[in-house]
Amino acid sequence: MRDQPASPPDLATGTVLAVRGAVVDVAFVGHLPAINDALTIERDAGGLLTLEVQSHLDPQTVRAVAFQATAGLSRGTAVRAGAGPVTVPVGPAIMGRLLDVVGQVRDDGPALPADTPRRSIHAAPPALRNQTRTTEVFATGIKVIDLLTPMAQGGKAAMFGGAGVGKTVLVMELIRAMVEGYDGISVFAGVGERSREGHELLTEMQASGVLDQTVLVYGQMNEPPGARWRAPMTALTMSEYFRDTQHRNVLLLMDNVFRFVQAGAEVSSLLGRLPSRVGYQPTLATEVAALQERIASVAGSSVTAIQAVYVPADDFTDPAVTTISSHMDCVIVLSRAQAAEGFYPAIDPLASSSMLLDPLVVGEAHYRVAEDVRQALARFRELTDIISLLGVEELGQADRQIVGRARRLQRFLTQPFMVTEAFTGLPGARVTLADTLAGCRAILDGAADDWDESALYMVGTLADAAAKNAKAAPAEAAA
């Protein structure tokens, strides 16, 4: 796709007919702008208000959604139509910058150069014949992910969880872990997030020195639904430029994709469309597909997407959750029960899955360890009710052994994060896949049967756990 000029020529001028919150009706004489075309309004206080056409009400009137607040906008105000959809800046000039949905700089830094290329936020996904698939595993250094839900280079992974189970912390840890050891560009889309979280992420990236290889795009919680609805498209457009033009690998992180769906439902309601299941927009599947199908690898350059998805009321049968999950290669489920027991990251090892967990992809050894870990944890879960009623002493010897090893595996799969060092006092740890496999195999074979369970909690490798256990043993003996 060719880059578009920075200032498209005007096509028509209209006037505001009605303002209903974030929805504006505009009348034109003659030619009507097309669906998804951009409209601009010059505000009396300075600055531009950007609109996007969503429907044609009659031969003279369009209905558009505003990307900024419409407070103070009155009937009769002049509206200018551009030459096409909203365009945003792309290219090296945006590296290390924080931008909004229309590409305006929001980090109090200098303006972008006037010759910065721009691209439309609307684009068709790459043709199927041009897409490439890869089975290369994207190592994260997080034990439970690399072992049970390996991510694919150029794939789509989503973390599903309710409020307060650690989605944003996990995304921030992945950013920290991957950007430091990842030869590529990162684009972060903050969709409907709190200002505090955005500020924390920006500060964290500046402190860790990875901001120069990252682009931040925000459509915050306090912004109109149109901004939150199109922010992922803006971030994806920037990612596609680096993939197609510079042939760079791109890591696209989105937090939170549910807010994208929620903003679409708000826009749909404002446009007067009848709701569908559970009050969602009738175009839910189309909107999610339009976003997810653009995330693809082309000609050796990939866009790898990691997305956080809020699960309303912990209901994993919610239409938004099921629609998003159908597009994913890797599904990571965060469990409130795990979080309540203090097992962080609170990933449910039995509910999570990955298409890459196949012996032909990860190898027979990795697959066998992962399956044995899952079987032990599944058997432990089956026995939980019996244990709570009768106690572990009433189990047979084989089941007692499985329970003991499963409890140690649960604790070994916890991990201290670098982004939480200031809160926990524990230094963050990254673990290679080889160390993770070796540690889990040793626990399954009984190497840690005599260890105290707490020695395996919040450590990196099994060697770290052994050192912790050895240090704790003399203290217990003295007590």
PDB file of C-alpha atoms in Angstrom, residues 115-372:
ATOM      1  CA  ASP A 115       7.623  15.004   5.649  1.00  0.00           C
ATOM      2  CA  THR A 116       6.635  12.050   7.854  1.00  0.00           C
ATOM      3  CA  PRO A 117       4.740   9.554   5.638  1.00  0.00           C
ATOM      4  CA  ARG A 118       1.131   8.772   6.518  1.00  0.00           C
ATOM      5  CA  ARG A 119      -1.110   5.776   5.966  1.00  0.00           C
ATOM      6  CA  SER A 120      -4.820   5.125   6.161  1.00  0.00           C
ATOM      7  CA  ILE A 121      -5.940   3.277   9.292  1.00  0.00           C
ATOM      8  CA  HIS A 122      -8.218   1.124   7.117  1.00  0.00           C
ATOM      9  CA  ALA A 123      -6.548  -1.567   5.020  1.00  0.00           C
ATOM     10  CA  ALA A 124      -7.385  -5.011   3.708  1.00  0.00           C
ATOM     11  CA  PRO A 125      -5.570  -7.974   5.266  1.00  0.00           C
ATOM     12  CA  PRO A 126      -2.750  -9.502   3.202  1.00  0.00           C
ATOM     13  CA  ALA A 127      -3.922 -11.938   0.535  1.00  0.00           C
ATOM     14  CA  LEU A 128      -3.905 -15.516   1.774  1.00  0.00           C
ATOM     15  CA  ARG A 129      -1.398 -16.551  -0.895  1.00  0.00           C
ATOM     16  CA  ASN A 130       1.059 -13.922   0.361  1.00  0.00           C
ATOM     17  CA  GLN A 131       0.846 -14.889   4.027  1.00  0.00           C
ATOM     18  CA  THR A 132       3.512 -17.093   5.540  1.00  0.00           C
ATOM     19  CA  ARG A 133       3.148 -19.343   8.565  1.00  0.00           C
ATOM     20  CA  THR A 134       5.899 -20.199  10.980  1.00  0.00           C
ATOM     21  CA  THR A 135       6.311 -22.761  13.734  1.00  0.00           C
ATOM     22  CA  GLU A 136       9.185 -20.899  15.366  1.00  0.00           C
ATOM     23  CA  VAL A 137       8.527 -20.586  19.098  1.00  0.00           C
ATOM     24  CA  PHE A 138       8.592 -17.097  20.578  1.00  0.00           C
ATOM     25  CA  ALA A 139      10.472 -17.562  23.882  1.00  0.00           C
ATOM     26  CA  THR A 140       9.239 -15.356  26.732  1.00  0.00           C
ATOM     27  CA  GLY A 141      11.328 -16.495  29.709  1.00  0.00           C
ATOM     28  CA  ILE A 142       8.102 -17.117  31.673  1.00  0.00           C
ATOM     29  CA  LYS A 143       8.065 -20.780  32.717  1.00  0.00           C
ATOM     30  CA  VAL A 144       4.367 -21.598  32.575  1.00  0.00           C
ATOM     31  CA  ILE A 145       3.919 -19.920  29.176  1.00  0.00           C
ATOM     32  CA  ASP A 146       6.970 -21.442  27.496  1.00  0.00           C
ATOM     33  CA  LEU A 147       6.132 -24.904  28.870  1.00  0.00           C
ATOM     34  CA  LEU A 148       2.359 -25.198  28.425  1.00  0.00           C
ATOM     35  CA  THR A 149       1.288 -22.452  26.000  1.00  0.00           C
ATOM     36  CA  PRO A 150       4.221 -21.691  23.686  1.00  0.00           C
ATOM     37  CA  MET A 151       3.728 -18.626  21.506  1.00  0.00           C
ATOM     38  CA  ALA A 152       4.426 -18.541  17.783  1.00  0.00           C
ATOM     39  CA  GLN A 153       6.612 -16.016  16.007  1.00  0.00           C
ATOM     40  CA  GLY A 154       4.068 -14.211  13.836  1.00  0.00           C
ATOM     41  CA  GLY A 155       1.120 -15.688  15.730  1.00  0.00           C
ATOM     42  CA  LYS A 156      -1.679 -14.283  17.861  1.00  0.00           C
ATOM     43  CA  ALA A 157      -1.795 -14.910  21.597  1.00  0.00           C
ATOM     44  CA  ALA A 158      -4.429 -13.648  24.019  1.00  0.00           C
ATOM     45  CA  MET A 159      -4.543 -13.501  27.801  1.00  0.00           C
ATOM     46  CA  PHE A 160      -8.089 -13.810  29.101  1.00  0.00           C
ATOM     47  CA  GLY A 161      -8.949 -12.873  32.667  1.00  0.00           C
ATOM     48  CA  GLY A 162     -11.327 -10.971  34.899  1.00  0.00           C
ATOM     49  CA  ALA A 163     -10.551  -7.811  36.830  1.00  0.00           C
ATOM     50  CA  GLY A 164      -7.505  -7.866  39.087  1.00  0.00           C
ATOM     51  CA  VAL A 165      -5.927 -11.189  38.086  1.00  0.00           C
ATOM     52  CA  GLY A 166      -2.778  -9.685  36.551  1.00  0.00           C
ATOM     53  CA  LYS A 167      -3.335  -9.191  32.799  1.00  0.00           C
ATOM     54  CA  THR A 168      -1.661  -5.778  32.593  1.00  0.00           C
ATOM     55  CA  VAL A 169       1.248  -6.838  34.814  1.00  0.00           C
ATOM     56  CA  LEU A 170       1.809  -9.864  32.572  1.00  0.00           C
ATOM     57  CA  VAL A 171       1.724  -7.669  29.446  1.00  0.00           C
ATOM     58  CA  MET A 172       4.230  -5.241  31.001  1.00  0.00           C
ATOM     59  CA  GLU A 173       6.526  -8.128  31.949  1.00  0.00           C
ATOM     60  CA  LEU A 174       6.327  -9.498  28.397  1.00  0.00           C
ATOM     61  CA  ILE A 175       7.211  -6.057  27.033  1.00  0.00           C
ATOM     62  CA  ARG A 176      10.177  -5.820  29.372  1.00  0.00           C
ATOM     63  CA  ALA A 177      11.338  -9.360  28.678  1.00  0.00           C
ATOM     64  CA  MET A 178      10.888  -9.330  24.930  1.00  0.00           C
ATOM     65  CA  VAL A 179      12.048  -5.884  23.932  1.00  0.00           C
ATOM     66  CA  GLU A 180      15.346  -6.285  25.756  1.00  0.00           C
ATOM     67  CA  GLY A 181      16.139  -9.544  23.996  1.00  0.00           C
ATOM     68  CA  TYR A 182      14.148  -9.103  20.817  1.00  0.00           C
ATOM     69  CA  ASP A 183      15.555  -7.889  17.534  1.00  0.00           C
ATOM     70  CA  GLY A 184      12.536  -5.978  16.267  1.00  0.00           C
ATOM     71  CA  ILE A 185      10.098  -3.165  16.871  1.00  0.00           C
ATOM     72  CA  SER A 186       7.353  -3.072  19.480  1.00  0.00           C
ATOM     73  CA  VAL A 187       4.036  -1.252  19.057  1.00  0.00           C
ATOM     74  CA  PHE A 188       1.810  -0.953  22.117  1.00  0.00           C
ATOM     75  CA  ALA A 189      -1.888  -0.118  21.836  1.00  0.00           C
ATOM     76  CA  GLY A 190      -3.526   1.028  25.069  1.00  0.00           C
ATOM     77  CA  VAL A 191      -7.269   0.665  24.473  1.00  0.00           C
ATOM     78  CA  GLY A 192      -9.583   2.024  27.148  1.00  0.00           C
ATOM     79  CA  GLU A 193      -6.879   1.912  29.805  1.00  0.00           C
ATOM     80  CA  ARG A 194      -6.500   4.205  32.810  1.00  0.00           C
ATOM     81  CA  SER A 195      -4.215   7.223  32.552  1.00  0.00           C
ATOM     82  CA  ARG A 196      -2.250   5.891  35.520  1.00  0.00           C
ATOM     83  CA  GLU A 197      -1.455   2.638  33.704  1.00  0.00           C
ATOM     84  CA  GLY A 198      -0.341   4.515  30.606  1.00  0.00           C
ATOM     85  CA  HIS A 199       1.935   6.761  32.649  1.00  0.00           C
ATOM     86  CA  GLU A 200       3.411   3.764  34.493  1.00  0.00           C
ATOM     87  CA  LEU A 201       4.161   1.981  31.212  1.00  0.00           C
ATOM     88  CA  LEU A 202       5.808   5.056  29.699  1.00  0.00           C
ATOM     89  CA  THR A 203       7.934   5.570  32.822  1.00  0.00           C
ATOM     90  CA  GLU A 204       8.873   1.888  32.938  1.00  0.00           C
ATOM     91  CA  MET A 205       9.997   1.920  29.304  1.00  0.00           C
ATOM     92  CA  GLN A 206      12.027   5.093  29.764  1.00  0.00           C
ATOM     93  CA  ALA A 207      13.743   3.628  32.827  1.00  0.00           C
ATOM     94  CA  SER A 208      14.577   0.330  31.128  1.00  0.00           C
ATOM     95  CA  GLY A 209      15.899   2.033  27.976  1.00  0.00           C
ATOM     96  CA  VAL A 210      13.615   0.205  25.533  1.00  0.00           C
ATOM     97  CA  LEU A 211      11.449   3.162  24.527  1.00  0.00           C
ATOM     98  CA  ASP A 212      13.579   3.945  21.460  1.00  0.00           C
ATOM     99  CA  GLN A 213      12.401   0.728  19.792  1.00  0.00           C
ATOM    100  CA  THR A 214       8.764   1.145  20.810  1.00  0.00           C
ATOM    101  CA  VAL A 215       5.729   3.115  19.617  1.00  0.00           C
ATOM    102  CA  LEU A 216       2.894   3.805  22.055  1.00  0.00           C
ATOM    103  CA  VAL A 217      -0.665   4.450  20.840  1.00  0.00           C
ATOM    104  CA  TYR A 218      -3.372   5.337  23.335  1.00  0.00           C
ATOM    105  CA  GLY A 219      -7.145   5.639  23.253  1.00  0.00           C
ATOM    106  CA  GLN A 220      -7.723   6.135  26.957  1.00  0.00           C
ATOM    107  CA  MET A 221     -10.700   5.352  29.137  1.00  0.00           C
ATOM    108  CA  ASN A 222     -11.754   9.001  29.407  1.00  0.00           C
ATOM    109  CA  GLU A 223     -11.777   9.538  25.630  1.00  0.00           C
ATOM    110  CA  PRO A 224     -14.858   9.207  23.377  1.00  0.00           C
ATOM    111  CA  PRO A 225     -15.763   5.699  22.186  1.00  0.00           C
ATOM    112  CA  GLY A 226     -14.611   6.518  18.654  1.00  0.00           C
ATOM    113  CA  ALA A 227     -11.021   6.998  19.876  1.00  0.00           C
ATOM    114  CA  ARG A 228     -11.048   3.708  21.794  1.00  0.00           C
ATOM    115  CA  TRP A 229     -12.656   1.939  18.837  1.00  0.00           C
ATOM    116  CA  ARG A 230     -10.026   2.970  16.305  1.00  0.00           C
ATOM    117  CA  ALA A 231      -6.863   3.006  18.476  1.00  0.00           C
ATOM    118  CA  PRO A 232      -6.029  -0.669  17.645  1.00  0.00           C
ATOM    119  CA  MET A 233      -6.381   0.165  13.925  1.00  0.00           C
ATOM    120  CA  THR A 234      -3.892   3.017  14.335  1.00  0.00           C
ATOM    121  CA  ALA A 235      -1.358   0.772  16.067  1.00  0.00           C
ATOM    122  CA  LEU A 236      -1.853  -1.964  13.482  1.00  0.00           C
ATOM    123  CA  THR A 237      -1.317   0.502  10.622  1.00  0.00           C
ATOM    124  CA  MET A 238       2.036   1.527  12.120  1.00  0.00           C
ATOM    125  CA  SER A 239       2.972  -2.152  12.566  1.00  0.00           C
ATOM    126  CA  GLU A 240       2.104  -2.933   8.947  1.00  0.00           C
ATOM    127  CA  TYR A 241       4.384  -0.150   7.713  1.00  0.00           C
ATOM    128  CA  PHE A 242       7.391  -1.567   9.582  1.00  0.00           C
ATOM    129  CA  ARG A 243       6.528  -5.067   8.326  1.00  0.00           C
ATOM    130  CA  ASP A 244       5.855  -4.211   4.671  1.00  0.00           C
ATOM    131  CA  THR A 245       8.186  -1.282   3.988  1.00  0.00           C
ATOM    132  CA  GLN A 246      11.118  -1.832   6.342  1.00  0.00           C
ATOM    133  CA  HIS A 247      10.752  -5.645   6.482  1.00  0.00           C
ATOM    134  CA  ARG A 248      11.152  -5.676  10.250  1.00  0.00           C
ATOM    135  CA  ASN A 249       9.606  -8.080  12.722  1.00  0.00           C
ATOM    136  CA  VAL A 250       7.023  -6.335  14.869  1.00  0.00           C
ATOM    137  CA  LEU A 251       5.711  -7.192  18.320  1.00  0.00           C
ATOM    138  CA  LEU A 252       2.187  -5.779  18.666  1.00  0.00           C
ATOM    139  CA  LEU A 253       0.806  -5.605  22.204  1.00  0.00           C
ATOM    140  CA  MET A 254      -2.789  -4.629  22.885  1.00  0.00           C
ATOM    141  CA  ASP A 255      -4.280  -3.943  26.295  1.00  0.00           C
ATOM    142  CA  ASN A 256      -7.269  -4.315  26.357  1.00  0.00           C
ATOM    143  CA  VAL A 257      -9.045  -5.807  23.334  1.00  0.00           C
ATOM    144  CA  PHE A 258     -12.341  -6.137  25.227  1.00  0.00           C
ATOM    145  CA  ARG A 259     -12.406  -2.323  25.482  1.00  0.00           C
ATOM    146  CA  PHE A 260     -12.200  -2.237  21.673  1.00  0.00           C
ATOM    147  CA  VAL A 261     -15.325  -4.416  21.505  1.00  0.00           C
ATOM    148  CA  GLN A 262     -16.986  -2.360  24.232  1.00  0.00           C
ATOM    149  CA  ALA A 263     -16.279   0.885  22.367  1.00  0.00           C
ATOM    150  CA  GLY A 264     -17.750  -0.668  19.217  1.00  0.00           C
ATOM    151  CA  ALA A 265     -20.910  -1.499  21.166  1.00  0.00           C
ATOM    152  CA  GLU A 266     -21.137   2.121  22.374  1.00  0.00           C
ATOM    153  CA  VAL A 267     -20.692   3.424  18.826  1.00  0.00           C
ATOM    154  CA  SER A 268     -23.277   0.959  17.496  1.00  0.00           C
ATOM    155  CA  SER A 269     -25.795   2.102  20.103  1.00  0.00           C
ATOM    156  CA  LEU A 270     -25.150   5.775  19.341  1.00  0.00           C
ATOM    157  CA  LEU A 271     -25.673   5.064  15.644  1.00  0.00           C
ATOM    158  CA  GLY A 272     -29.094   3.579  16.420  1.00  0.00           C
ATOM    159  CA  ARG A 273     -28.383  -0.033  15.504  1.00  0.00           C
ATOM    160  CA  LEU A 274     -30.381  -2.786  17.183  1.00  0.00           C
ATOM    161  CA  PRO A 275     -28.290  -4.737  19.715  1.00  0.00           C
ATOM    162  CA  SER A 276     -27.432  -8.385  19.299  1.00  0.00           C
ATOM    163  CA  ARG A 277     -26.628 -11.062  21.930  1.00  0.00           C
ATOM    164  CA  VAL A 278     -26.080  -9.753  25.471  1.00  0.00           C
ATOM    165  CA  GLY A 279     -26.414  -6.212  24.134  1.00  0.00           C
ATOM    166  CA  TYR A 280     -23.351  -6.372  21.872  1.00  0.00           C
ATOM    167  CA  GLN A 281     -23.304  -4.767  18.446  1.00  0.00           C
ATOM    168  CA  PRO A 282     -24.677  -6.867  15.541  1.00  0.00           C
ATOM    169  CA  THR A 283     -21.340  -6.328  13.743  1.00  0.00           C
ATOM    170  CA  LEU A 284     -19.243  -7.850  16.577  1.00  0.00           C
ATOM    171  CA  ALA A 285     -17.789 -10.737  14.558  1.00  0.00           C
ATOM    172  CA  THR A 286     -17.056  -8.495  11.557  1.00  0.00           C
ATOM    173  CA  GLU A 287     -15.269  -5.836  13.633  1.00  0.00           C
ATOM    174  CA  VAL A 288     -13.111  -8.353  15.484  1.00  0.00           C
ATOM    175  CA  ALA A 289     -12.238 -10.161  12.237  1.00  0.00           C
ATOM    176  CA  ALA A 290     -11.345  -6.865  10.506  1.00  0.00           C
ATOM    177  CA  LEU A 291      -8.780  -6.254  13.242  1.00  0.00           C
ATOM    178  CA  GLN A 292      -7.427  -9.763  13.787  1.00  0.00           C
ATOM    179  CA  GLU A 293      -7.102 -10.816  10.141  1.00  0.00           C
ATOM    180  CA  ARG A 294      -4.705  -7.930   9.465  1.00  0.00           C
ATOM    181  CA  ILE A 295      -2.248  -9.448  11.963  1.00  0.00           C
ATOM    182  CA  ALA A 296      -0.190 -11.683   9.679  1.00  0.00           C
ATOM    183  CA  SER A 297       3.304 -12.527   8.460  1.00  0.00           C
ATOM    184  CA  VAL A 298       4.291 -11.569   4.925  1.00  0.00           C
ATOM    185  CA  ALA A 299       7.486 -12.365   2.988  1.00  0.00           C
ATOM    186  CA  GLY A 300       9.562 -13.275   6.005  1.00  0.00           C
ATOM    187  CA  SER A 301       8.511 -10.312   8.167  1.00  0.00           C
ATOM    188  CA  SER A 302       6.039 -10.972  10.937  1.00  0.00           C
ATOM    189  CA  VAL A 303       3.623  -9.192  13.231  1.00  0.00           C
ATOM    190  CA  THR A 304       3.394 -11.100  16.493  1.00  0.00           C
ATOM    191  CA  ALA A 305       0.389 -10.031  18.563  1.00  0.00           C
ATOM    192  CA  ILE A 306      -0.018 -10.444  22.307  1.00  0.00           C
ATOM    193  CA  GLN A 307      -3.387  -9.239  23.539  1.00  0.00           C
ATOM    194  CA  ALA A 308      -4.957  -8.835  26.963  1.00  0.00           C
ATOM    195  CA  VAL A 309      -8.698  -9.491  27.046  1.00  0.00           C
ATOM    196  CA  TYR A 310     -10.902  -8.587  30.004  1.00  0.00           C
ATOM    197  CA  VAL A 311     -13.526 -11.234  30.777  1.00  0.00           C
ATOM    198  CA  PRO A 312     -16.683  -9.533  32.114  1.00  0.00           C
ATOM    199  CA  ALA A 313     -17.859 -11.091  35.400  1.00  0.00           C
ATOM    200  CA  ASP A 314     -15.410 -13.993  34.790  1.00  0.00           C
ATOM    201  CA  ASP A 315     -17.856 -15.336  32.187  1.00  0.00           C
ATOM    202  CA  PHE A 316     -15.773 -17.109  29.558  1.00  0.00           C
ATOM    203  CA  THR A 317     -18.919 -17.796  27.494  1.00  0.00           C
ATOM    204  CA  ASP A 318     -19.410 -14.065  26.868  1.00  0.00           C
ATOM    205  CA  PRO A 319     -19.858 -13.407  23.102  1.00  0.00           C
ATOM    206  CA  ALA A 320     -16.938 -10.955  22.992  1.00  0.00           C
ATOM    207  CA  VAL A 321     -14.594 -13.463  24.653  1.00  0.00           C
ATOM    208  CA  THR A 322     -15.601 -16.378  22.418  1.00  0.00           C
ATOM    209  CA  THR A 323     -15.376 -14.253  19.266  1.00  0.00           C
ATOM    210  CA  ILE A 324     -11.873 -13.015  20.090  1.00  0.00           C
ATOM    211  CA  SER A 325     -10.613 -16.455  21.153  1.00  0.00           C
ATOM    212  CA  SER A 326     -11.642 -17.989  17.817  1.00  0.00           C
ATOM    213  CA  HIS A 327      -8.883 -15.985  16.098  1.00  0.00           C
ATOM    214  CA  MET A 328      -6.073 -16.958  18.498  1.00  0.00           C
ATOM    215  CA  ASP A 329      -3.215 -19.437  18.078  1.00  0.00           C
ATOM    216  CA  CYS A 330      -2.479 -19.350  21.800  1.00  0.00           C
ATOM    217  CA  VAL A 331      -5.065 -18.887  24.561  1.00  0.00           C
ATOM    218  CA  ILE A 332      -3.794 -18.062  28.063  1.00  0.00           C
ATOM    219  CA  VAL A 333      -6.497 -18.139  30.743  1.00  0.00           C
ATOM    220  CA  LEU A 334      -5.843 -16.269  33.974  1.00  0.00           C
ATOM    221  CA  SER A 335      -7.661 -17.803  36.928  1.00  0.00           C
ATOM    222  CA  ARG A 336      -9.063 -15.951  39.925  1.00  0.00           C
ATOM    223  CA  ALA A 337      -8.632 -19.131  42.006  1.00  0.00           C
ATOM    224  CA  GLN A 338      -4.904 -19.186  41.168  1.00  0.00           C
ATOM    225  CA  ALA A 339      -4.577 -15.513  42.073  1.00  0.00           C
ATOM    226  CA  ALA A 340      -6.450 -16.048  45.354  1.00  0.00           C
ATOM    227  CA  GLU A 341      -3.906 -18.706  46.353  1.00  0.00           C
ATOM    228  CA  GLY A 342      -1.020 -16.389  45.500  1.00  0.00           C
ATOM    229  CA  PHE A 343       0.164 -18.307  42.434  1.00  0.00           C
ATOM    230  CA  TYR A 344       1.462 -15.631  40.052  1.00  0.00           C
ATOM    231  CA  PRO A 345       1.350 -15.459  37.112  1.00  0.00           C
ATOM    232  CA  ALA A 346      -2.194 -16.689  37.762  1.00  0.00           C
ATOM    233  CA  ILE A 347      -2.357 -18.801  34.593  1.00  0.00           C
ATOM    234  CA  ASP A 348      -4.694 -21.795  34.638  1.00  0.00           C
ATOM    235  CA  PRO A 349      -2.515 -24.570  33.147  1.00  0.00           C
ATOM    236  CA  LEU A 350      -5.505 -26.789  32.301  1.00  0.00           C
ATOM    237  CA  ALA A 351      -7.725 -24.170  30.633  1.00  0.00           C
ATOM    238  CA  SER A 352      -4.900 -22.595  28.594  1.00  0.00           C
ATOM    239  CA  SER A 353      -3.874 -24.007  25.226  1.00  0.00           C
ATOM    240  CA  SER A 354      -1.585 -23.457  22.253  1.00  0.00           C
ATOM    241  CA  MET A 355      -1.586 -24.788  18.716  1.00  0.00           C
ATOM    242  CA  LEU A 356       2.204 -25.071  18.913  1.00  0.00           C
ATOM    243  CA  LEU A 357       2.157 -27.638  21.715  1.00  0.00           C
ATOM    244  CA  ASP A 358       2.686 -30.486  19.290  1.00  0.00           C
ATOM    245  CA  PRO A 359       5.588 -32.971  19.236  1.00  0.00           C
ATOM    246  CA  LEU A 360       6.234 -32.112  15.574  1.00  0.00           C
ATOM    247  CA  VAL A 361       6.743 -28.445  16.538  1.00  0.00           C
ATOM    248  CA  VAL A 362       8.239 -28.308  20.034  1.00  0.00           C
ATOM    249  CA  GLY A 363       9.820 -31.748  20.031  1.00  0.00           C
ATOM    250  CA  GLU A 364       8.936 -35.001  21.757  1.00  0.00           C
ATOM    251  CA  ALA A 365      10.759 -34.161  25.020  1.00  0.00           C
ATOM    252  CA  HIS A 366       8.987 -30.820  25.513  1.00  0.00           C
ATOM    253  CA  TYR A 367       5.604 -32.298  24.607  1.00  0.00           C
ATOM    254  CA  ARG A 368       6.015 -35.223  26.999  1.00  0.00           C
ATOM    255  CA  VAL A 369       7.009 -33.006  29.937  1.00  0.00           C
ATOM    256  CA  ALA A 370       4.085 -30.643  29.266  1.00  0.00           C
ATOM    257  CA  GLU A 371       1.611 -33.536  29.069  1.00  0.00           C
ATOM    258  CA  ASP A 372       2.953 -35.136  32.263  1.00  0.00           C
TER     259      ASP A 372
END
